[in-house]
């Protein structure tokens, strides 16, 4: 009897254990991911799992390096310099440079060294991801490529949407015979869709260059033909219900169409969801046609050409770099601004007599607030990859990646502590250079043996 999984996380872990043969309890896979080969993960679990594991490995690598440097180097430095009476957060922060310290140069070196490690790890992991994304794109040139084209314009001339889309697509594709546009405004449009599909299939598979009757039975590829019975339903829901079997045939035919580019635009949300689920359940190649509601965007396939690979790589790395900058800058800049007005800081006009309450508020501002902001950044990352998984038809990635984010919430409580000390130190040191450049210069000169 086959094992039933009641949530996607258990199914994902089971797949890891079976295909990569991870020994022991699956809950420890997050640490063993350091030793998995990218090729093995990609070949057995796919691109979605590779991206997920690379993201996890990246955060683990950064946290491990920062933890070792903080505990092995910075903590002894602060103790030796006579600042051991400070709290742990202050002692492990790069920004706390003791007065008349002979270790100022060490602080500077560590700041730039850790920053270099962070970006080196980011570049190394995501370069690998980009390489396998291209391998995925080029593995099946017929149906594996998916890109987004969202700007349809205002259509101020009130032209037919089909013509507007075809005109925009032809500028990119360059071949009219590679393009087929399906527009499903409601269920009654299925008949026109079927007729257009059969006409094009007939012309494609006909041995003669003459028009063939779309409903002629003498077609080379019979499975690509679609048959349709007129519906007497008045409402869209009734039409969807009564024509569900025909919708299944339409979804299968669209997924197996012999064209290189297929666009499906659906203005009815219910029809969109039905069509999407039908395509997912019937397509042999996991569904290669995407459906989006309200005519706000379109998806096309097979447009990732070799000449565009370099541009795609560069663009993806730029986007990830921007995300990395946001990951570092936004949470800690916000915390720096918040701590200026919190009770207990020198700049604050609010003062609390209770020392315990003041320490508690400072602890919240230094730990909980950065953690919440980091979780928001990670959730934005989740939304980005959710969109990518939609474009590439990887529905399994969304649930698995979101499950890992929930698991990493506890991990980030520790991770935030170390990353916060690094980021705050860079901001504090920059402020020192701006406000007291002469004193810093003299201190640097005196620190040199």
Coordinates of N, CA and C in Angstrom, one line a residue, residues 1 9 94 114 170 200 204 207 212 252 275 303 332 366 377 394 406 408 434 449:
X1 N 0.8 -1.2 0.0 CA 0.0 0.0 0.0 C 0.9 1.2 0.0
X9 N 5.5 19.1 3.3 CA 6.8 19.0 3.9 C 7.3 17.6 4.1
X94 N 31.1 44.8 16.3 CA 32.3 45.5 15.7 C 32.3 47.0 15.9
X114 N 34.7 40.2 6.9 CA 33.4 39.5 7.0 C 32.5 40.0 5.9
X170 N 5.5 39.3 -32.0 CA 6.3 39.2 -33.2 C 7.6 39.9 -33.2
X200 N -5.3 25.3 -37.3 CA -3.8 25.4 -37.3 C -3.1 24.1 -37.3
X204 N -0.8 22.5 -40.2 CA 0.6 22.1 -39.9 C 0.9 20.7 -40.3
X207 N -0.2 17.4 -45.7 CA 0.8 17.3 -46.7 C 0.8 18.3 -47.8
X212 N -7.5 23.0 -45.0 CA -8.2 21.8 -44.7 C -9.4 22.0 -43.8
X252 N -5.6 19.7 -22.5 CA -4.6 18.7 -23.0 C -4.1 19.2 -24.4
X275 N -9.1 25.8 -15.6 CA -8.2 25.5 -16.7 C -6.8 25.1 -16.1
X303 N 11.3 31.1 -25.6 CA 11.9 32.4 -26.1 C 13.2 32.7 -25.4
X332 N 18.5 46.9 9.4 CA 19.3 47.5 10.4 C 19.3 49.1 10.4
X366 N 17.1 45.6 19.9 CA 18.3 45.0 19.3 C 18.1 43.6 18.7
X377 N 11.8 40.6 4.9 CA 12.6 40.5 3.7 C 12.6 39.1 3.2
X394 N 6.5 25.3 -11.5 CA 7.0 24.5 -10.4 C 6.1 24.7 -9.2
X406 N 9.4 28.8 7.4 CA 8.9 28.7 8.8 C 9.9 28.0 9.7
X408 N 13.1 28.1 9.4 CA 14.2 28.9 9.6 C 13.9 30.1 10.5
X434 N 32.8 60.2 9.7 CA 32.2 61.5 9.2 C 32.4 62.5 10.3
X449 N 52.4 49.5 14.6 CA 53.6 49.2 15.3 C 54.8 50.1 14.8

